[in-house]
Short mmCIF file of C-alpha atoms in Angstrom, two decimals:
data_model
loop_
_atom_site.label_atom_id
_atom_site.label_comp_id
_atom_site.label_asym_id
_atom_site.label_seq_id
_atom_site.Cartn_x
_atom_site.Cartn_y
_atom_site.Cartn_z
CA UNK A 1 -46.30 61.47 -44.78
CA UNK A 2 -49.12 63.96 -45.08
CA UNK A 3 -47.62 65.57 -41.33
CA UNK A 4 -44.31 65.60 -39.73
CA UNK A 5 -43.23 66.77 -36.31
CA UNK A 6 -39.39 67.48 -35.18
CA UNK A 7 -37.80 65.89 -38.54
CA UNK A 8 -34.23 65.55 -38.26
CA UNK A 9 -31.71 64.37 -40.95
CA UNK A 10 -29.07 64.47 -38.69
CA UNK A 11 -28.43 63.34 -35.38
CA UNK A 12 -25.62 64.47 -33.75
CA UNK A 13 -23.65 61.53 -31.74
CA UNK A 14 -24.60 60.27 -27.97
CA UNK A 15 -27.86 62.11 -28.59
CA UNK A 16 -31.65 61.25 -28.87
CA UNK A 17 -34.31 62.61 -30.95
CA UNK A 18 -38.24 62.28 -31.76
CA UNK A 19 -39.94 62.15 -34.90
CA UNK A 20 -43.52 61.80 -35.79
CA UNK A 21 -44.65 60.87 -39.15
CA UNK A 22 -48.19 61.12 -40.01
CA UNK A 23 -49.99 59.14 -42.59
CA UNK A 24 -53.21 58.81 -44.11
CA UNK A 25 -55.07 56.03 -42.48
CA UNK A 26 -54.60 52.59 -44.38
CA UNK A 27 -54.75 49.03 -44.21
CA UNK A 28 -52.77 46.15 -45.72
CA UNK A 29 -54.01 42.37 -46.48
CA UNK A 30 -53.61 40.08 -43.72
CA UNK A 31 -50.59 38.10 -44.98
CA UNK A 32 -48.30 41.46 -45.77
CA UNK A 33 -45.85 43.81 -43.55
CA UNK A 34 -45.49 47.42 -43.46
CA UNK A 35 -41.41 47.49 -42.77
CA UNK A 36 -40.01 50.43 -41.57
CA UNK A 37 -36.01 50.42 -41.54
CA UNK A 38 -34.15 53.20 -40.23
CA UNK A 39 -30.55 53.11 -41.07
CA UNK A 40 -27.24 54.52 -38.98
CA UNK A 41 -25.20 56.11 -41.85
CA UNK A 42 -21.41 55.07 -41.96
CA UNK A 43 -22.29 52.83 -38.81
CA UNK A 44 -23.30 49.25 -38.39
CA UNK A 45 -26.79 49.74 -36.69
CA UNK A 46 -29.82 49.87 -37.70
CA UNK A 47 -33.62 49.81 -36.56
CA UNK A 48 -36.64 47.45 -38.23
CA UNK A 49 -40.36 47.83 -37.47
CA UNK A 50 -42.34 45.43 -38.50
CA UNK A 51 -46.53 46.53 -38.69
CA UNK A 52 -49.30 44.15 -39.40
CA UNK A 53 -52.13 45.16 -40.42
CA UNK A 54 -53.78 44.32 -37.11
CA UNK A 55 -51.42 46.91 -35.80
CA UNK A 56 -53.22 49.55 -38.11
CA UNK A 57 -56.74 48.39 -37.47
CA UNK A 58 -56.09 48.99 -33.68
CA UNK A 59 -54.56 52.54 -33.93
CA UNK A 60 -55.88 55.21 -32.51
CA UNK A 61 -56.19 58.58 -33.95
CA UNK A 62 -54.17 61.58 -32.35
CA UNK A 63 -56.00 64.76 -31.49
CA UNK A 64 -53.45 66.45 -30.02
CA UNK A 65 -49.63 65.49 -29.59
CA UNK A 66 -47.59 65.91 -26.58
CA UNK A 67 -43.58 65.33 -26.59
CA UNK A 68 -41.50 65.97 -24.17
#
């Protein structure tokens, strides 16, 4: 990422936290994913995100960020 806001390593149990990655802008052929897996260490869950690159085309870029 080229920007991060709030990164976190850890997050402490029954808790909820917000990160922002920021990339350089990018596309991907039409037949291929961006996959983003986040992982719960020592834990059976675990988050996928699938992007296409229609996704990316229609993104919109952030002047200012706002989180609560």
């Amino acid at each position: 990422p080229v920007r991060s806001y709030n990164e976190v390593l850890v997050t402490e149990g029954k808790s909820d936290v917000r990160t922002v990655y920021a990339v350089p802008q990018f596309t991907i052929p039409d037949d291929k994913l961006l996959v983003i897996e986040l992982f719960e260490k020592d834990g059976g869950r675990h988050q996928t995100i699938r992007v296409e690159n229609a996704d990316l085309v229609a993104a919109r870029q952030i002047n200012e960020l706002k989180i609560k």
